[in-house]
Coordinates of C-alpha atoms and ligand atoms in Angstrom, one line a residue:
Chain A
M215 CA -11.2 -18.8 -25.1
I216 CA -9.2 -18.5 -21.9
E217 CA -5.4 -18.2 -22.0
V218 CA -3.6 -18.6 -18.7
K219 CA 0.0 -17.5 -18.8
N220 CA 2.6 -18.3 -16.1
V221 CA 0.1 -17.7 -13.4
C222 CA 0.9 -17.9 -9.7
Y223 CA -1.2 -17.4 -6.7
E224 CA -0.4 -17.2 -3.0
Y225 CA -3.1 -16.8 -0.4
S226 CA -0.8 -15.3 2.2
P227 CA 2.2 -13.6 0.6
D228 CA 3.2 -12.5 4.1
E229 CA 4.0 -16.0 5.1
P230 CA 6.2 -17.5 2.4
S231 CA 6.5 -20.8 4.3
L232 CA 2.9 -21.6 3.2
G233 CA 4.0 -21.5 -0.4
A234 CA 1.8 -20.9 -3.4
A235 CA -1.6 -22.4 -3.9
V236 CA -1.0 -22.6 -7.6
E237 CA 2.2 -22.1 -9.5
D238 CA 3.4 -21.8 -13.1
I239 CA 0.0 -22.4 -14.6
N240 CA -0.1 -22.3 -18.4
L241 CA -3.3 -23.3 -19.9
T242 CA -5.5 -22.7 -22.9
V243 CA -9.3 -23.4 -22.7
E244 CA -10.7 -23.5 -26.2
D245 CA -14.2 -22.9 -27.3
N246 CA -16.8 -25.6 -27.6
H247 CA -15.2 -28.3 -25.5
F248 CA -16.1 -30.0 -22.3
Y249 CA -13.2 -29.8 -19.9
S250 CA -12.8 -31.7 -16.8
L251 CA -10.5 -30.5 -14.1
I252 CA -9.3 -33.2 -11.8
G253 CA -6.8 -33.4 -9.0
H254 CA -6.2 -34.5 -5.5
T255 CA -7.9 -32.5 -2.6
G256 CA -6.0 -29.3 -2.1
S257 CA -4.3 -29.4 -5.5
G258 CA -5.5 -25.9 -6.4
K259 CA -8.5 -26.6 -8.6
T260 CA -10.8 -24.1 -6.8
T261 CA -8.1 -21.6 -6.7
L262 CA -7.5 -21.9 -10.4
I263 CA -11.1 -21.4 -11.4
Q264 CA -11.4 -18.4 -9.1
L265 CA -8.4 -16.9 -10.9
M266 CA -9.9 -17.6 -14.3
S267 CA -13.2 -16.0 -13.3
G268 CA -11.4 -12.9 -12.0
L269 CA -12.4 -13.4 -8.4
L270 CA -8.8 -13.7 -7.4
K271 CA -6.1 -11.6 -8.9
P272 CA -2.9 -13.6 -9.7
T273 CA 0.2 -12.7 -7.8
A274 CA 2.1 -13.2 -11.0
G275 CA 1.3 -13.9 -14.6
E276 CA -1.6 -13.0 -16.9
I277 CA -5.0 -14.3 -17.8
Y278 CA -6.8 -13.5 -21.1
I279 CA -10.4 -14.2 -21.9
D280 CA -11.2 -13.6 -25.6
G281 CA -8.0 -11.5 -25.7
I282 CA -8.9 -9.3 -22.8
N283 CA -6.5 -9.2 -20.0
I284 CA -8.7 -9.8 -16.9
C285 CA -5.9 -8.8 -14.5
D286 CA -6.3 -5.3 -15.7
K287 CA -7.5 -3.1 -12.9
K288 CA -10.1 -1.5 -15.1
I289 CA -11.9 -4.7 -15.8
K290 CA -14.7 -5.3 -13.3
T291 CA -15.7 -8.8 -12.2
R292 CA -19.2 -7.8 -13.2
D293 CA -18.3 -7.4 -16.8
L294 CA -16.6 -10.7 -16.8
T295 CA -19.7 -12.5 -15.7
R296 CA -21.1 -12.3 -19.2
K297 CA -18.2 -14.3 -20.5
I298 CA -17.6 -16.7 -17.6
G299 CA -20.1 -18.0 -15.1
V300 CA -19.0 -20.0 -12.1
V301 CA -21.0 -22.3 -9.9
F302 CA -19.0 -22.8 -6.7
Q303 CA -18.6 -25.9 -4.5
Y304 CA -21.8 -26.2 -2.4
P305 CA -23.5 -23.4 -4.2
E306 CA -26.8 -23.9 -2.3
Y307 CA -25.4 -21.6 0.4
Q308 CA -25.6 -18.6 -1.9
L309 CA -29.4 -18.6 -2.2
F310 CA -31.1 -15.6 -0.5
E311 CA -34.3 -14.5 -2.3
D312 CA -37.7 -15.5 -1.1
T313 CA -38.7 -17.4 -4.2
V314 CA -36.9 -19.8 -6.6
F315 CA -37.8 -17.6 -9.5
S316 CA -36.4 -14.4 -8.1
D317 CA -33.2 -16.1 -6.9
V318 CA -32.4 -17.3 -10.4
A319 CA -33.4 -13.9 -11.8
F320 CA -30.7 -12.2 -9.6
G321 CA -27.9 -12.8 -12.2
P322 CA -29.7 -11.7 -15.3
K323 CA -31.0 -8.7 -13.4
N324 CA -27.5 -7.7 -12.5
L325 CA -26.6 -8.0 -16.2
G326 CA -29.3 -5.4 -16.9
C327 CA -31.7 -7.6 -18.9
D328 CA -35.3 -6.3 -19.2
E329 CA -38.3 -8.0 -17.6
A330 CA -39.2 -10.2 -20.6
E331 CA -35.7 -11.3 -21.2
I332 CA -35.2 -12.1 -17.5
K333 CA -38.4 -14.2 -17.5
N334 CA -37.3 -16.0 -20.6
R335 CA -33.9 -16.8 -19.3
V336 CA -35.1 -17.9 -15.9
Q337 CA -37.6 -20.3 -17.4
K338 CA -35.0 -21.8 -19.7
A339 CA -32.5 -22.2 -16.9
L340 CA -34.9 -23.8 -14.5
K341 CA -36.0 -26.2 -17.3
T342 CA -32.4 -27.1 -18.0
V343 CA -31.9 -28.2 -14.4
G344 CA -35.1 -30.1 -14.3
L345 CA -37.3 -27.8 -12.2
D346 CA -40.8 -27.1 -13.5
E347 CA -43.2 -24.2 -13.0
S348 CA -44.5 -25.6 -9.7
Y349 CA -41.2 -24.6 -8.1
Y350 CA -41.2 -21.0 -9.2
E351 CA -43.0 -19.5 -6.2
I352 CA -41.5 -21.8 -3.6
S353 CA -39.0 -20.4 -1.1
P354 CA -35.6 -21.9 -1.9
F355 CA -35.0 -22.6 1.7
E356 CA -37.9 -25.2 1.7
L357 CA -36.2 -27.3 -0.9
S358 CA -34.0 -30.3 -0.4
G359 CA -30.3 -30.1 -0.7
G360 CA -30.2 -31.4 -4.2
Q361 CA -33.0 -29.1 -5.3
K362 CA -31.2 -26.2 -3.8
R363 CA -28.2 -27.2 -5.8
R364 CA -30.2 -27.1 -9.0
V365 CA -31.6 -23.7 -8.2
A366 CA -28.1 -22.4 -7.6
I367 CA -26.8 -23.9 -10.9
A368 CA -29.8 -22.4 -12.7
G369 CA -28.8 -19.1 -11.3
T370 CA -25.5 -19.2 -13.2
I371 CA -26.9 -20.8 -16.3
A372 CA -29.5 -18.0 -16.5
M373 CA -26.6 -15.5 -17.0
E374 CA -25.8 -17.4 -20.3
P375 CA -22.0 -17.2 -20.1
D376 CA -19.8 -18.3 -22.9
I377 CA -17.8 -20.4 -20.5
L378 CA -19.6 -22.3 -17.7
V379 CA -17.5 -23.4 -14.8
L380 CA -18.8 -25.9 -12.3
D381 CA -16.9 -26.7 -9.1
E382 CA -17.9 -30.3 -8.1
P383 CA -21.6 -29.7 -9.2
T384 CA -22.6 -33.3 -8.2
A385 CA -20.9 -33.7 -4.8
G386 CA -23.4 -35.1 -2.4
L387 CA -26.2 -35.8 -5.0
D388 CA -28.0 -39.1 -5.5
P389 CA -26.9 -41.1 -8.6
A390 CA -30.0 -40.3 -10.6
G391 CA -29.7 -36.6 -9.9
R392 CA -26.1 -36.7 -10.7
D393 CA -26.6 -38.2 -14.1
E394 CA -29.4 -35.8 -14.8
I395 CA -27.4 -32.7 -14.0
L396 CA -24.4 -34.0 -16.0
S397 CA -26.4 -34.8 -19.1
E398 CA -28.3 -31.5 -18.9
V399 CA -25.0 -29.6 -18.7
K400 CA -23.6 -31.6 -21.6
R401 CA -26.8 -30.9 -23.7
L402 CA -26.5 -27.2 -22.8
K403 CA -22.9 -27.2 -24.0
D404 CA -23.8 -28.9 -27.3
E405 CA -26.8 -26.7 -27.9
R406 CA -25.2 -23.4 -27.3
G407 CA -21.7 -24.3 -28.3
I408 CA -20.3 -23.0 -25.1
S409 CA -17.3 -24.4 -23.2
V410 CA -17.7 -26.1 -19.9
I411 CA -15.0 -26.6 -17.2
M412 CA -16.1 -29.1 -14.6
V413 CA -14.2 -29.9 -11.4
S414 CA -14.9 -33.5 -10.4
H415 CA -13.6 -36.2 -8.2
S416 CA -15.5 -38.9 -10.0
M417 CA -13.6 -40.4 -12.9
E418 CA -16.9 -42.0 -14.0
D419 CA -18.5 -38.6 -14.3
V420 CA -15.5 -37.3 -16.2
A421 CA -15.6 -40.1 -18.6
K422 CA -19.3 -39.7 -19.2
V423 CA -19.2 -36.0 -20.3
A424 CA -15.7 -34.6 -20.8
D425 CA -13.7 -34.6 -24.0
R426 CA -10.7 -32.8 -22.5
V427 CA -9.0 -33.4 -19.1
I428 CA -6.8 -31.1 -17.1
V429 CA -4.9 -32.8 -14.2
M430 CA -3.6 -30.7 -11.3
N431 CA -1.1 -31.9 -8.8
K432 CA 0.2 -29.9 -5.9
G433 CA -0.6 -26.5 -7.4
H434 CA 0.8 -27.4 -10.8
I435 CA -0.7 -28.6 -14.0
A436 CA 0.4 -32.2 -14.4
M437 CA -1.2 -33.1 -17.6
T438 CA -3.7 -31.9 -20.2
G439 CA -5.1 -33.6 -23.1
T440 CA -8.0 -35.5 -24.5
L441 CA -9.9 -38.0 -22.4
S442 CA -8.0 -41.0 -23.8
E443 CA -4.6 -39.3 -23.7
V444 CA -5.0 -38.7 -20.0
F445 CA -6.6 -41.9 -19.0
S446 CA -4.1 -44.0 -20.9
K447 CA -1.4 -42.8 -18.5
S448 CA -2.9 -44.6 -15.5
D449 CA 0.4 -45.1 -13.7
E450 CA 1.0 -41.3 -13.6
L451 CA -2.6 -40.8 -12.4
Y452 CA -2.1 -43.3 -9.6
S453 CA 1.1 -41.6 -8.4
M454 CA -1.0 -38.4 -8.0
G455 CA -3.6 -40.2 -5.9
L456 CA -6.0 -40.3 -8.8
E457 CA -7.7 -43.2 -10.6
I458 CA -9.1 -44.3 -13.9
P459 CA -12.7 -45.3 -14.2
Q460 CA -13.5 -48.7 -12.7
I461 CA -14.6 -50.0 -16.0
S462 CA -11.3 -49.1 -17.6
K463 CA -9.6 -51.2 -15.0
V464 CA -11.7 -54.1 -15.9
I465 CA -10.8 -53.6 -19.5
L466 CA -7.1 -53.5 -18.7
K467 CA -7.4 -56.7 -16.8
L468 CA -9.2 -58.3 -19.7
R469 CA -6.4 -57.2 -22.0
E470 CA -3.8 -58.6 -19.6
N471 CA -5.6 -61.9 -19.9
N472 CA -5.3 -61.8 -23.7
V473 CA -8.8 -60.7 -24.5
N474 CA -8.7 -58.9 -27.7
I475 CA -10.5 -55.7 -26.8
K476 CA -9.5 -52.1 -27.5
S477 CA -8.1 -50.2 -24.6
E478 CA -9.8 -46.9 -25.0
I479 CA -13.0 -47.7 -23.1
Y480 CA -13.9 -45.4 -20.3
T481 CA -17.7 -45.7 -19.8
V482 CA -19.8 -48.7 -19.0
K483 CA -21.9 -48.0 -22.1
D484 CA -18.9 -48.3 -24.4
A485 CA -17.8 -51.4 -22.6
V486 CA -21.1 -53.0 -23.2
T487 CA -21.1 -52.3 -26.9
E488 CA -17.5 -53.5 -27.3
I489 CA -17.9 -56.7 -25.2
S490 CA -21.1 -57.7 -27.0
K491 CA -19.4 -57.1 -30.3
L492 CA -16.7 -59.4 -29.0
L493 CA -19.1 -62.0 -27.9
K494 CA -21.0 -62.0 -31.2
G495 CA -17.9 -62.0 -33.4
Chain B
M169 CA -9.4 -7.6 2.7
I170 CA -11.5 -9.4 5.1
R171 CA -8.7 -11.8 5.9
D172 CA -6.5 -9.1 7.4
I173 CA -8.4 -9.0 10.6
T174 CA -6.1 -10.3 13.3
L175 CA -8.6 -10.2 16.1
G176 CA -8.5 -13.3 18.1
Q177 CA -5.5 -14.6 16.3
F178 CA -3.2 -16.7 18.4
F179 CA 0.4 -17.7 17.6
P180 CA 1.4 -20.8 19.4
G181 CA 4.9 -20.6 21.0
K182 CA 6.9 -21.3 24.1
S183 CA 8.1 -17.9 25.0
L184 CA 7.9 -16.4 28.5
L185 CA 4.7 -14.6 27.7
H186 CA 3.2 -17.8 26.3
R187 CA 4.0 -19.6 29.6
L188 CA 2.5 -17.1 31.9
D189 CA -0.9 -18.0 33.5
P190 CA -3.7 -16.4 31.5
R191 CA -5.2 -14.9 34.6
V192 CA -2.0 -13.2 35.4
K193 CA -1.8 -11.9 31.8
L194 CA -5.3 -10.7 32.0
L195 CA -4.5 -8.8 35.2
W196 CA -1.4 -7.4 33.5
V197 CA -3.4 -6.1 30.5
L198 CA -5.8 -4.4 32.8
V199 CA -3.1 -2.7 34.8
Y200 CA -1.3 -1.8 31.5
I201 CA -4.4 -0.1 30.2
I202 CA -5.3 1.7 33.3
L203 CA -1.8 3.0 33.8
L204 CA -1.6 4.0 30.1
F205 CA -4.3 6.5 30.8
L206 CA -2.4 7.9 33.7
V207 CA 0.7 8.5 31.5
N208 CA 0.8 12.2 30.4
T209 CA 4.4 13.1 29.8
A210 CA 6.9 12.4 27.1
L211 CA 9.0 10.5 29.6
G212 CA 6.1 8.3 30.5
F213 CA 5.4 7.4 26.9
T214 CA 9.0 6.7 26.2
L215 CA 8.9 4.3 29.2
Y216 CA 5.8 2.7 27.9
V217 CA 7.1 2.3 24.4
V218 CA 10.3 0.7 25.7
I219 CA 8.4 -1.7 28.0
T220 CA 6.1 -2.7 25.1
A221 CA 9.0 -3.2 22.8
V222 CA 10.7 -5.5 25.3
L223 CA 7.5 -7.4 25.7
I224 CA 7.1 -7.8 21.9
K225 CA 10.7 -9.1 21.8
L226 CA 10.0 -11.5 24.7
S227 CA 6.9 -12.8 22.9
G228 CA 8.9 -13.9 19.9
I229 CA 6.2 -12.8 17.6
R230 CA 7.1 -10.8 14.5
V231 CA 6.6 -7.0 14.8
K232 CA 4.8 -7.1 11.5
M233 CA 1.9 -8.9 13.0
F234 CA 1.4 -6.1 15.5
F235 CA 1.4 -3.5 12.7
K236 CA -1.2 -5.6 10.9
G237 CA -3.4 -5.5 13.9
M238 CA -3.1 -1.7 13.8
R239 CA -4.5 -1.5 10.2
P240 CA -8.2 -1.4 11.2
I241 CA -7.7 1.6 13.5
V242 CA -5.7 3.7 11.0
F243 CA -8.7 5.8 10.2
L244 CA -9.5 6.3 13.9
L245 CA -5.9 7.3 14.6
V246 CA -5.8 9.9 11.8
F247 CA -9.2 11.2 12.6
T248 CA -8.6 11.7 16.3
A249 CA -5.2 13.2 15.7
V250 CA -6.6 15.7 13.2
I251 CA -9.5 16.7 15.4
N252 CA -7.2 17.1 18.5
M253 CA -4.7 19.1 16.5
F254 CA -7.2 21.7 15.4
M255 CA -9.8 21.7 18.1
T256 CA -7.6 22.2 21.1
A257 CA -7.4 25.7 22.5
G258 CA -4.0 27.2 23.3
E259 CA -1.0 28.9 21.8
P260 CA -1.4 28.8 18.0
I261 CA 1.7 27.8 15.9
F262 CA 0.3 28.3 12.5
K263 CA -3.1 29.0 10.8
L264 CA -4.9 27.2 8.0
G265 CA -7.7 29.5 7.1
F266 CA -9.9 29.8 10.1
L267 CA -8.3 26.7 11.7
S268 CA -5.3 27.0 13.8
V269 CA -2.9 24.4 15.0
T270 CA -1.9 24.9 18.6
K271 CA 1.0 23.6 20.5
E272 CA -1.3 21.9 23.0
G273 CA -3.2 20.4 20.1
I274 CA -0.1 18.7 18.7
R275 CA 0.8 17.5 22.1
I276 CA -2.6 16.0 22.7
A277 CA -2.8 14.6 19.2
V278 CA 0.6 12.8 19.5
F279 CA -0.2 11.5 22.9
M280 CA -3.6 10.3 21.9
A281 CA -2.3 8.5 18.8
L282 CA 0.5 6.9 20.9
R283 CA -2.0 5.8 23.5
L284 CA -4.3 4.2 20.9
M285 CA -1.4 2.3 19.3
L286 CA -0.1 1.1 22.6
L287 CA -3.6 0.0 23.6
V288 CA -3.9 -2.1 20.5
T289 CA -0.4 -3.5 20.9
G290 CA -0.9 -4.3 24.5
T291 CA -4.1 -6.2 24.0
S292 CA -2.6 -7.9 20.9
L293 CA 0.2 -9.1 23.2
L294 CA -2.4 -10.9 25.3
T295 CA -4.4 -12.4 22.4
F296 CA -1.4 -13.4 20.3
T297 CA 0.2 -15.3 23.2
T298 CA -2.9 -16.8 24.8
S299 CA -5.0 -19.4 23.1
P300 CA -8.7 -18.5 23.1
I301 CA -9.4 -21.5 25.3
M302 CA -6.9 -20.4 27.9
L303 CA -8.4 -17.0 27.9
T304 CA -11.9 -18.1 28.4
D305 CA -10.7 -20.5 31.1
A306 CA -9.1 -17.6 32.9
I307 CA -12.3 -15.5 32.6
E308 CA -14.4 -18.4 33.9
R309 CA -12.0 -18.8 36.9
I310 CA -12.1 -15.1 37.6
L311 CA -15.9 -15.0 37.4
S312 CA -16.5 -18.2 39.3
P313 CA -16.7 -16.5 42.8
F314 CA -19.6 -14.6 41.4
S315 CA -21.6 -17.7 40.4
K316 CA -22.9 -17.7 44.0
I317 CA -24.8 -14.6 43.3
G318 CA -26.2 -15.9 40.0
V319 CA -23.6 -15.1 37.4
P320 CA -23.5 -18.1 35.0
A321 CA -19.7 -18.1 34.8
D322 CA -19.4 -21.4 32.9
A323 CA -22.1 -20.4 30.4
I324 CA -20.5 -17.1 29.7
A325 CA -17.1 -18.8 29.2
M326 CA -18.6 -21.4 26.9
M327 CA -20.3 -18.7 24.8
M328 CA -17.1 -16.8 24.5
T329 CA -15.2 -19.8 23.5
I330 CA -17.7 -20.7 20.8
A331 CA -17.9 -17.1 19.6
I332 CA -14.1 -16.8 19.3
R333 CA -13.8 -20.2 17.7
F334 CA -16.3 -19.2 15.0
I335 CA -14.8 -15.9 14.0
P336 CA -12.5 -17.4 11.4
T337 CA -15.1 -19.7 10.2
I338 CA -17.6 -16.9 9.7
L339 CA -15.0 -14.7 8.0
E340 CA -14.2 -17.6 5.6
E341 CA -17.9 -18.1 4.9
T342 CA -18.4 -14.4 4.2
D343 CA -15.5 -14.4 1.8
K344 CA -17.0 -17.4 0.0
I345 CA -20.5 -15.8 -0.2
I346 CA -19.1 -12.5 -1.5
K347 CA -17.3 -14.4 -4.2
A348 CA -20.3 -16.4 -5.1
Q349 CA -22.5 -13.3 -5.4
K350 CA -19.9 -11.4 -7.3
A351 CA -19.8 -14.3 -9.8
R352 CA -23.5 -13.7 -10.2
G353 CA -22.8 -10.1 -11.1
A354 CA -23.6 -8.5 -7.7
D355 CA -22.2 -5.0 -7.4
F356 CA -21.1 -3.9 -3.9
E357 CA -19.1 -0.9 -4.9
S358 CA -21.2 1.5 -6.8
G359 CA -24.3 3.5 -6.0
N360 CA -25.3 5.6 -3.0
I361 CA -25.4 4.4 0.6
L362 CA -29.0 3.1 0.3
A363 CA -28.2 1.1 -2.8
R364 CA -25.0 -0.3 -1.2
A365 CA -26.9 -1.3 1.9
K366 CA -29.4 -3.0 -0.2
A367 CA -26.6 -4.7 -2.1
M368 CA -25.6 -6.4 1.2
T369 CA -28.7 -8.5 1.4
P370 CA -27.4 -11.2 -0.9
I371 CA -24.5 -11.6 1.5
L372 CA -26.2 -11.2 4.8
I373 CA -29.1 -13.5 4.3
P374 CA -27.0 -16.6 3.4
L375 CA -24.6 -15.7 6.2
F376 CA -27.3 -15.5 8.8
I377 CA -28.9 -18.7 7.6
S378 CA -25.6 -20.6 7.7
A379 CA -24.8 -19.1 11.2
F380 CA -28.1 -20.3 12.6
R381 CA -27.7 -23.7 10.9
R382 CA -24.2 -24.0 12.4
A383 CA -25.5 -23.0 15.9
D384 CA -28.2 -25.6 15.6
E385 CA -25.8 -28.3 14.5
L386 CA -23.4 -27.4 17.2
A387 CA -26.1 -27.5 19.9
V388 CA -27.1 -31.0 18.8
A389 CA -23.5 -32.2 18.7
M390 CA -22.9 -30.8 22.2
E391 CA -26.0 -32.5 23.6
C392 CA -25.0 -35.8 21.9
R393 CA -21.8 -35.6 23.9
C394 CA -23.8 -35.0 27.1
Y395 CA -22.9 -31.4 27.6
H396 CA -25.1 -30.1 30.4
G397 CA -23.4 -26.9 31.6
G398 CA -20.3 -26.4 33.7
E399 CA -21.4 -28.4 36.8
G400 CA -19.1 -31.3 37.5
R401 CA -17.1 -30.7 34.4
T402 CA -13.4 -31.2 34.8
R403 CA -10.6 -29.8 32.7
L404 CA -7.8 -31.3 30.6
K405 CA -5.5 -28.4 31.5
Q406 CA -5.6 -27.0 35.0
L407 CA -4.5 -23.5 35.5
K408 CA -1.7 -23.2 38.0
I409 CA 0.1 -20.2 39.3
S410 CA 3.8 -20.9 39.1
K411 CA 7.0 -19.1 40.1
I412 CA 7.2 -16.9 37.0
D413 CA 3.7 -15.7 37.5
I414 CA 4.5 -14.5 41.0
E415 CA 7.6 -12.9 39.7
S416 CA 5.8 -11.1 37.0
L417 CA 3.2 -9.8 39.4
C418 CA 6.0 -8.2 41.4
F419 CA 6.6 -5.9 38.4
I420 CA 3.1 -4.4 38.7
P421 CA 4.1 -2.1 41.7
V422 CA 7.3 -1.2 39.9
L423 CA 5.4 -0.1 36.8
L424 CA 3.0 1.9 39.0
I425 CA 5.8 3.7 40.7
L426 CA 7.5 4.4 37.4
V427 CA 4.3 5.9 35.9
I428 CA 3.6 8.1 38.9
F429 CA 7.2 9.2 38.9
S430 CA 7.0 10.1 35.2
R431 CA 4.0 12.3 35.8
Q432 CA 6.2 14.7 37.8
F433 CA 8.6 15.1 34.9
S434 CA 7.2 17.2 32.2
L435 CA 10.0 18.4 30.0
G436 CA 9.0 21.9 29.1
L437 CA 5.5 21.6 27.6
M438 CA 5.9 17.9 26.8
Ligands
ATP203 N1 -9.0 -19.1 1.4 C1 -7.8 -19.7 1.6 N2 -6.9 -19.2 2.4 C2 -5.7 -19.8 2.5 N3 -5.3 -20.9 1.8 C3 -6.2 -21.4 1.0 C4 -7.5 -20.9 0.8 N4 -8.2 -21.7 0.0 C5 -7.3 -22.6 -0.4 N5 -6.1 -22.5 0.2 C6 -5.0 -23.4 0.1 O1 -4.7 -23.5 -1.3 C7 -4.4 -24.8 -1.7 C8 -5.4 -25.2 -2.9 O2 -6.7 -25.2 -2.4 P1 -8.0 -25.4 -3.4 O3 -9.2 -25.0 -2.6 O4 -7.7 -24.6 -4.6 O5 -7.9 -26.9 -3.6 P2 -8.9 -27.8 -4.4 O6 -8.1 -28.5 -5.5 O7 -10.1 -27.1 -4.8 O8 -9.3 -28.9 -3.3 P3 -10.8 -29.7 -3.1 O9 -10.7 -30.8 -4.0 O10 -10.7 -30.2 -1.7 O11 -11.8 -28.7 -3.3 C9 -4.7 -25.7 -0.5 O12 -3.4 -26.1 0.0 C10 -5.3 -24.8 0.5 O13 -4.8 -25.1 1.8
MG204 MG1 -12.2 -27.1 -4.4

């Protein structure tokens, strides 16, 4: 569980005119939920997750992970990596080893796992992201962009953190690859009972996997709640430059035209079931 | 952190120093540095500090930024000062074990530290008030007479422009990569020198790869826009020597005379 209390962060405290990147953040991330962090470009999402993973120290406020104050000087980032694992925006630029296998093994090795454990973890992680054994000995630099992304995500999954944070994991991927990664991450969450925080700009993706949504606007938390709680406030989302899923707009239009359909529909799959129910009934 | 590096930073403005021709400024910095090494009396240094302070005031840039630029050389400053203090032969003032601090030592230490600080401040005055483009333009213009004997002035200038342009980008990239590897549990702080050097590979390899990739992309982008060297290329902003440039150049002999004059005036030992 992560508790963020009154956290503020400024990138350049010397120049107050630039203001804080995030301000007054109060947030609780509970176990075993799939969170989605949404917000306009520059709203502070990346900054917030770097704060939560201990890579940035807040200028004010405190952050607790499982009751441990991570702002404490004695806590090393390295010890936090067991609890929280982050996959950054465009993580393919962090690859450096000569084979896919050893690159994914970098994290577990740093955690001090033994050979057998490392092997086991790497195999599981690569399987999760859909890369089979034929990739193990390939140089990561010979892979396509999307495959590199998968290797990088596997690198963090192999560390088996309690909370997995993904910063726009699907940006620039093809639709099939996007769905595959999303569903694998969701399955991982259900299997291990971990929490996932995913930054995304696609409301469709959010609707597909998340059960909780955190909305950021101009460095503040604008809303938090379940998927339907947040998506039901479409006007507020619009005012922050955000949207609701396309299909929900269709449903809203249908309701405006006196079609008797429930409003809490956010994925095409749900819409299909509801509409066919309507047509039959 | 890595972001504290002020090298190549430029603060846009409209002050007198901003308006000077970059070639004139370059010449001034050169003179400033050469004369700084001729200064050897307390009077001379006082003069220099006052002139520098006036220039800082004229530039309209906050003093804090100049101190920030000093941060990377703090170690060098302390180191040279200590070495000079103990290692200079002369009249001892007090002893620390087998080491003795001499009067001459203190004098040289103070002067050396002052010289280094003035050196950094003087060059910062140039880079803070001159955009990198202007600076490389000036260098190109100064080098252009030599292109007849085979010095590729425009290529040198273009390379410098690109290099300067990419300093912040590379720093940002380094910052990102360090964070990403830290998130994977990389440890850059513990272990002996060998272990630490080895721990740098996860940073250096991605950094080099991205630098090469960027260079490649940039080359393609430049070719797409028909860049083919400096020949026949015209400029958006032409450099022109104006009245204030001439006026400022008149101060060079004044400074020279003042510095030579100050060398005659050693107050006691100082
Ligand atoms: N390294 C940095 N140095 C200075 N300012 C920064 C830095 N990173 C971000 N900022 C500023 O902090 C604010 C929040 O940025 P952040 O990267 O957290 O946004 P974001 O929500 O992740 O945006 P995006 O959706 O584009 O990834 C922005 O206004 C940005 O200009
Ligand atoms: Mg971001």
